[in-house]
CSV table of C-alpha atoms in Angstrom, one decimal:
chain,number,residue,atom,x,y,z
A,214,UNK,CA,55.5,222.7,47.8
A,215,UNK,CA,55.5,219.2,48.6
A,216,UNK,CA,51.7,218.6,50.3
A,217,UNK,CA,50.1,215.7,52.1
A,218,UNK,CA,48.3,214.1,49.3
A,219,UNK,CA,51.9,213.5,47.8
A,220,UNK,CA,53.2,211.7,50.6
A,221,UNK,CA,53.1,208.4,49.5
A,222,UNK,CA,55.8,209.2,47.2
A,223,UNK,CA,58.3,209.2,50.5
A,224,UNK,CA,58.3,205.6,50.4
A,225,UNK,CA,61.0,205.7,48.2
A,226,UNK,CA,62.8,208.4,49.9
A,227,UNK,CA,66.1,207.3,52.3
A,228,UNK,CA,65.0,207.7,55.8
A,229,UNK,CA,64.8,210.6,57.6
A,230,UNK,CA,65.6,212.8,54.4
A,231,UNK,CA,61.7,214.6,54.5
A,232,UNK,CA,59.9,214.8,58.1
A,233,UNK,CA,56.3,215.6,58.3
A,234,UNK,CA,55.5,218.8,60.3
A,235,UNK,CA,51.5,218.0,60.6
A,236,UNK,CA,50.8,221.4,59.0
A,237,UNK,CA,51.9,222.3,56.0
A,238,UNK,CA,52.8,218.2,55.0
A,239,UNK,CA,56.3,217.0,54.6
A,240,UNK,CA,59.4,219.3,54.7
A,241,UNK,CA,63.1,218.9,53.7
A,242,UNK,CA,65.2,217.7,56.4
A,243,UNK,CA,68.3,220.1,57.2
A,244,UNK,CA,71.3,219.9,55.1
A,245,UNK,CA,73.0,218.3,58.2
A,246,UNK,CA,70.9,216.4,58.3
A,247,UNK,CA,70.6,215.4,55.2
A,248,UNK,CA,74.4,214.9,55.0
A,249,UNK,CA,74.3,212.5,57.9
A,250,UNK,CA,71.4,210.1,56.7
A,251,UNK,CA,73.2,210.0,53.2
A,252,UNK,CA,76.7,209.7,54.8
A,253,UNK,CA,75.2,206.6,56.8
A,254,UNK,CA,73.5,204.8,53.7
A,255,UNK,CA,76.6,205.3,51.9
A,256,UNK,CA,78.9,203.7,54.6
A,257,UNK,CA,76.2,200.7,55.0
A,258,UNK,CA,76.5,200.1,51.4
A,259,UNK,CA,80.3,200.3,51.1
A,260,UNK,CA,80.3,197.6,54.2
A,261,UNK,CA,77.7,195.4,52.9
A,262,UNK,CA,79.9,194.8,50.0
A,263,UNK,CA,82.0,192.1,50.8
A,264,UNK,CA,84.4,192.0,47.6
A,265,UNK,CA,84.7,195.4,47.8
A,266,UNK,CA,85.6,195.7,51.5
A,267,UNK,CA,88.0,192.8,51.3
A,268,UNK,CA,89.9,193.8,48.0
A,269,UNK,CA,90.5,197.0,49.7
A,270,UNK,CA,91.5,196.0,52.9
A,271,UNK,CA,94.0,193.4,50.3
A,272,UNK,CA,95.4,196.7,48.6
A,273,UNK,CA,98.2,198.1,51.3
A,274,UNK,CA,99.5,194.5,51.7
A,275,UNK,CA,100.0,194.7,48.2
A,276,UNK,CA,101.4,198.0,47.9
A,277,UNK,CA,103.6,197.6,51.0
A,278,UNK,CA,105.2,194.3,48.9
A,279,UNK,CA,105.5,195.6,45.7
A,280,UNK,CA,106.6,199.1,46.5
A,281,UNK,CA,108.9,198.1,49.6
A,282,UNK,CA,110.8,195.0,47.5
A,283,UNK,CA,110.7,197.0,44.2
A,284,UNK,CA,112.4,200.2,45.3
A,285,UNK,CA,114.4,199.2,48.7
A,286,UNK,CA,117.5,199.6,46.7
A,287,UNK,CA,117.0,202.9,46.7
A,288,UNK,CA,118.8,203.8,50.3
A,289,UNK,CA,122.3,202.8,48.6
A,290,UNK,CA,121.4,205.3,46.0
A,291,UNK,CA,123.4,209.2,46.1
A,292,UNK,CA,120.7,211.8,47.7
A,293,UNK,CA,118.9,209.5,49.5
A,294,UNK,CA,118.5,210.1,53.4
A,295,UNK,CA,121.7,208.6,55.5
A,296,UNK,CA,120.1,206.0,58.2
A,297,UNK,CA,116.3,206.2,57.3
A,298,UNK,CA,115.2,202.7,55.9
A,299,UNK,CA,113.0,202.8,52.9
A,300,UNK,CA,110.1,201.3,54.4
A,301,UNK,CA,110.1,204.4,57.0
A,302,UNK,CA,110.7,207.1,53.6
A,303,UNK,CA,108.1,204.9,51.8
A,304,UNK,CA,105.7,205.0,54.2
A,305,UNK,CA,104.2,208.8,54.4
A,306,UNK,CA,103.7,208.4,50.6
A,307,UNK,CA,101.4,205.4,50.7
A,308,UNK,CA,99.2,207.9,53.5
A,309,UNK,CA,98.5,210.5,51.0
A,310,UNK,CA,98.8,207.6,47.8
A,311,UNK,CA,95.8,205.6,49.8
A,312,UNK,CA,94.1,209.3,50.8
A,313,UNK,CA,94.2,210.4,47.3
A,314,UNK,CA,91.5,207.6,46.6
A,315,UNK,CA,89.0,209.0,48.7
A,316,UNK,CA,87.5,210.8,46.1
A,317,UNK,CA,87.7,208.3,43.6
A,318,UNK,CA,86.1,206.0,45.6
A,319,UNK,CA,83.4,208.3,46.1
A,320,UNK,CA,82.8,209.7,41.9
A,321,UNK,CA,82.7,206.0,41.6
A,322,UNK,CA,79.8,205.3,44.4
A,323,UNK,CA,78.1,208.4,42.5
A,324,UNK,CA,78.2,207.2,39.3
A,325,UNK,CA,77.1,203.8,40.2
A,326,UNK,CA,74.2,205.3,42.1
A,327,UNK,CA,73.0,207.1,38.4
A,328,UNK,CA,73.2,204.0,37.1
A,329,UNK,CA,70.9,202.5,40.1
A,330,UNK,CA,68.5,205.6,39.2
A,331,UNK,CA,69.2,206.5,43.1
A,332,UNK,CA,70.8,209.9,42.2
A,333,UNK,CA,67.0,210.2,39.5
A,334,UNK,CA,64.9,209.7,42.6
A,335,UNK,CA,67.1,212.1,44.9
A,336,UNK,CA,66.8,215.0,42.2
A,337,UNK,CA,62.9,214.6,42.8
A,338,UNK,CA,63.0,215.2,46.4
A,339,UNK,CA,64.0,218.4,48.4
A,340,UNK,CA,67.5,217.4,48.9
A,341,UNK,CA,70.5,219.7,48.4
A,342,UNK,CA,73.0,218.3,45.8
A,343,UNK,CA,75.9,219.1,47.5
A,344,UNK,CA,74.5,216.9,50.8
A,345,UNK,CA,74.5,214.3,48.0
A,346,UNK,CA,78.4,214.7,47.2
A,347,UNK,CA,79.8,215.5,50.5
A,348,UNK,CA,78.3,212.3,52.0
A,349,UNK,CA,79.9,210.2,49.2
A,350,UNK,CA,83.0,212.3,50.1
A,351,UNK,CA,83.0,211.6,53.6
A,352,UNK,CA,82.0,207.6,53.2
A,353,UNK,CA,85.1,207.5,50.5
A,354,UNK,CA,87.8,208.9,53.5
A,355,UNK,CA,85.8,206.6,56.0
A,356,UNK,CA,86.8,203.6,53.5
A,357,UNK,CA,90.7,205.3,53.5
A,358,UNK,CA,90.5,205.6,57.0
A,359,UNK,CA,90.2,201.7,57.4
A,360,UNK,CA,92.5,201.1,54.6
A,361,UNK,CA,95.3,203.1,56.3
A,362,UNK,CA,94.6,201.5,59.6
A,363,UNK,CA,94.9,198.2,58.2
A,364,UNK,CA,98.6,200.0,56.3
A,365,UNK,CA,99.7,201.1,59.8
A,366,UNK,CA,99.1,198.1,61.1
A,367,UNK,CA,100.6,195.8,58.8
A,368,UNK,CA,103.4,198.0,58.3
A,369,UNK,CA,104.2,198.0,62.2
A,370,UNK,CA,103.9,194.3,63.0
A,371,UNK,CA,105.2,192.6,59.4
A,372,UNK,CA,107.5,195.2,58.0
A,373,UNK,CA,108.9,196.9,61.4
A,374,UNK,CA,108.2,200.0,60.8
A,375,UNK,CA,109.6,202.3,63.6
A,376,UNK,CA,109.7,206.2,62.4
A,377,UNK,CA,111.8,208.3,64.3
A,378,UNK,CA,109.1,210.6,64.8
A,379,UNK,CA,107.7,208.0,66.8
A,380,UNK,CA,103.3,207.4,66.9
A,381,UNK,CA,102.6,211.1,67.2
A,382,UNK,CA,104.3,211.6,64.2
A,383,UNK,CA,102.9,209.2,62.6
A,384,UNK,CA,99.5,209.8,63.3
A,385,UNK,CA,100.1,213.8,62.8
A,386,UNK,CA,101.6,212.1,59.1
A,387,UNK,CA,98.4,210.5,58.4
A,388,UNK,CA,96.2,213.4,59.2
A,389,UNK,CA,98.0,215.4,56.9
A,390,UNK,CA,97.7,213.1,54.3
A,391,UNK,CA,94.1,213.0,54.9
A,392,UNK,CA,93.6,216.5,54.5
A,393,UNK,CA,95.2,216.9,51.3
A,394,UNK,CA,93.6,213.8,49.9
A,395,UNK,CA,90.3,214.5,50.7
A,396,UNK,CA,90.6,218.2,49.1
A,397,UNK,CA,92.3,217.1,46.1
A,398,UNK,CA,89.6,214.1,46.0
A,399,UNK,CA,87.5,216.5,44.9
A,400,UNK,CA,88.5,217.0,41.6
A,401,UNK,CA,87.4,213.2,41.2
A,402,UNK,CA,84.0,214.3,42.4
A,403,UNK,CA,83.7,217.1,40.2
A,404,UNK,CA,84.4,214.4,37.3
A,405,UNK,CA,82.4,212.0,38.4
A,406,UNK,CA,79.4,214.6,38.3
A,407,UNK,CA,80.5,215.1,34.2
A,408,UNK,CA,80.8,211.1,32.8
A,409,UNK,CA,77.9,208.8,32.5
A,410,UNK,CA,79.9,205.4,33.2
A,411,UNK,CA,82.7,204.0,35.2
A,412,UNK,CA,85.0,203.1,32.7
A,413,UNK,CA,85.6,206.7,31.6
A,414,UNK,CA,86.3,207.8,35.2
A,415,UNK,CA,89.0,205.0,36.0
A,416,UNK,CA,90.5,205.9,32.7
A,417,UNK,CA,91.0,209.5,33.1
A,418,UNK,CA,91.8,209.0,37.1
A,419,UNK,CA,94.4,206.8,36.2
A,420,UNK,CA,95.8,209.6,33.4
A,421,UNK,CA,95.7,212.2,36.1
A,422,UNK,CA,97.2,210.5,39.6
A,423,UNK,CA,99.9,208.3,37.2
A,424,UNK,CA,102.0,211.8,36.9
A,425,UNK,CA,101.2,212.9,40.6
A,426,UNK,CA,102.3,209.9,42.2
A,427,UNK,CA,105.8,209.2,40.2
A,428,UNK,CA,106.5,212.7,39.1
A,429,UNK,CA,107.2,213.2,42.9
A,430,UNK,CA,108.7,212.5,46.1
A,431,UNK,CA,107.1,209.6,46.4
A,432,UNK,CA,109.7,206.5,45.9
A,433,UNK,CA,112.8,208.7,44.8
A,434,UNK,CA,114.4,212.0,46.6
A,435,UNK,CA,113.5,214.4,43.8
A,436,UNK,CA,117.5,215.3,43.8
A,437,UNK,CA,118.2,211.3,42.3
A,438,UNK,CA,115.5,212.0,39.1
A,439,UNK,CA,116.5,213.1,36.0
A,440,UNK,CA,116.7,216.7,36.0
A,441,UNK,CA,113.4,217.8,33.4
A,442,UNK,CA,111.6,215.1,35.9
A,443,UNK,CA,113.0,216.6,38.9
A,444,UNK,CA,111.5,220.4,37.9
A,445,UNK,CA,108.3,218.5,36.9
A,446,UNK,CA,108.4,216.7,40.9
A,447,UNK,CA,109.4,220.9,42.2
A,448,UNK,CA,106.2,221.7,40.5
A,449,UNK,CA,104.1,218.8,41.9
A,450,UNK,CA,101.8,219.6,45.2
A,451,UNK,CA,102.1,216.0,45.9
A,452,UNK,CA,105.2,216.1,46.4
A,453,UNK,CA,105.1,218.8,49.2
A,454,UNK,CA,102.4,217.0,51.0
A,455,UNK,CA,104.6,213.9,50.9
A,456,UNK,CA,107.8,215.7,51.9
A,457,UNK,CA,105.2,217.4,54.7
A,458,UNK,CA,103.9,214.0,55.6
A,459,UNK,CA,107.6,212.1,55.7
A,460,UNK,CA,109.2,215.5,57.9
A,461,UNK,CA,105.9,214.7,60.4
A,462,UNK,CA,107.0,210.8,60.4
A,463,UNK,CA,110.7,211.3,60.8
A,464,UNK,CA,111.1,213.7,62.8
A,465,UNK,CA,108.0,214.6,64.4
A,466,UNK,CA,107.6,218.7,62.9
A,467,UNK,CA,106.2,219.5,59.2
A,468,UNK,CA,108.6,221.8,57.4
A,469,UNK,CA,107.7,224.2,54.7
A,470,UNK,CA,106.0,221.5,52.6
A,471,UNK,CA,102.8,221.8,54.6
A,472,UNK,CA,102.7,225.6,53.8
A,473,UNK,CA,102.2,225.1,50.2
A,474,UNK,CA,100.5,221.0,49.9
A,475,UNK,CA,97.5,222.2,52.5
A,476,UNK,CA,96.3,225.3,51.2
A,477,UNK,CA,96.7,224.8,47.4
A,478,UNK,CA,94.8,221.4,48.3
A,479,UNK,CA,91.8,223.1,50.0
A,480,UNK,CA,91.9,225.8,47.1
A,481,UNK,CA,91.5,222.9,44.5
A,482,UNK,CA,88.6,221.8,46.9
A,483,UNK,CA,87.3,225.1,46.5
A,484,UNK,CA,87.0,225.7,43.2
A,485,UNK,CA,85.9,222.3,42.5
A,486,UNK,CA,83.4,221.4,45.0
A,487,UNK,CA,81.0,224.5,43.6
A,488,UNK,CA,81.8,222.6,40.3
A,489,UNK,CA,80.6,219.2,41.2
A,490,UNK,CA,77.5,220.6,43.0
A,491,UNK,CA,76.8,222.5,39.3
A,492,UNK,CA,77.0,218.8,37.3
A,493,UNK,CA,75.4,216.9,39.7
A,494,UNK,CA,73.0,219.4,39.3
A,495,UNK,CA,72.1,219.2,35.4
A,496,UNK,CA,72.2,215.4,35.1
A,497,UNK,CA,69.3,213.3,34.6
């Protein structure tokens, strides 16, 4: 136990994550607590960094240019949906493309915080590891969140973009896409918590969402890809959140697609989160 002649030590500790009871010395703060005060210095961090925050906030104006010009020749192409334009079928994919990053963004926050020897001095106080990950979890959808309200909002005033599902739909699109990105963001996490620099986790990221994003839905009906491509896309649970996502969009209801993306993207969560916790528990 922790006891009042080893206080000093707190000075090092992030606010509010031990509190001192005037009996027995300082105590652990509750989990939800401690998810809260570690979910706040996260945030602060990610919106002190200027380059950072602006290269992100750059990103959907990029992928809205490239993705909209490169593929808009796509709606004269067999399969493709009669009357939707592509910017309105591209759309829904950028929600859970941008989502998807959440937990990227946040194994990359936790490996840069073992390199600061932050995640070191954490280990040495009473602090759950799993407050540890969710908060980086929950500041990487905050910095998604902002991203895809920057999308929206480009996508609405530059390149028109009027869904027949109308803003309900939208919005409903986006929550979905959420959901399913944060959940399969945790397999990021769970990486993150097994390599010792950045380098390694961009690299294998980019091995694992390179397949999920083109073998899918995502910029071609899977009915105009070549047909081994097409059973890979049928086996993808990106492309039922996508399909999910663009039914919510463009016509306001989610069809079966939500029935299989949303639970086997919180069973992924589930098996990996206990996963993560477990690395992050044997480093340093």
């Amino acid at each position: 136990m922790t006891t009042c002649a080893q206080a000093p030590a707190a000075r090092d500790r992030p606010p509010g994550t031990l509190a001192f009871d005037g009996t027995s010395g300082w105590r652990a703060a509750g989990t939800a607590a401690q998810m809260r005060i570690l979910t706040a210095r996260s945030v602060k961090s990610l919106l002190l960094d200027r380059r950072l925050l602006l290269v992100g906030l750059i990103e959907p104006l990029l992928m809205l240019t490239a993705f909209g010009q490169v593929f808009s020749g796509i709606v004269h192409a067999p399969g493709f949906p009669a009357g939707v334009r592509y910017i309105d079928y591209l759309l829904p994919a950028l929600f859970l493309m941008t989502s998807l990053q959440s937990g990227l963004q946040a194994g990359m926050g936790l490996v840069d915080d073992a390199r600061a020897g932050m995640l070191a001095r954490l280990r040495t106080m009473p602090v759950w590891p799993g407050s540890i990950l969710v908060a980086r979890s929950l500041a990487g959808l905050t910095r998604v969140v902002l991203r895809l309200v920057l999308l929206l909002t480009l996508a609405y005033c530059v390149f028109g973009y009027r869904p027949a599902g109308g803003l309900g739909g939208t919005l409903a699109a986006v929550a979905l896409a959420l959901v399913i990105g944060w959940s399969l963001g945790w397999v990021f996490i769970a990486l993150a918590c097994r390599v010792d620099n950045a380098e390694t986790l961009h690299a294998v990221a980019g091995v694992v969402m390179f397949p999920l994003m083109f073998a899918s839905s995502a910029f071609v009906p899977v009915d105009g890809l070549p047909s081994w491509l097409g059973r890979v896309a049928s086996l993808n649970p990106i492309t039922y959140g996508i399909d999910a996502a663009r039914d919510l969009s463009l016509t306001g209801t989610a069809a079966m697609g939500a029935l299989v993306a949303i639970p086997v993207a919180l069973a992924s969560a589930a098996l990996t989160v206990p996963i993560a916790v477990k690395g992050l528990g044997r480093q340093g």
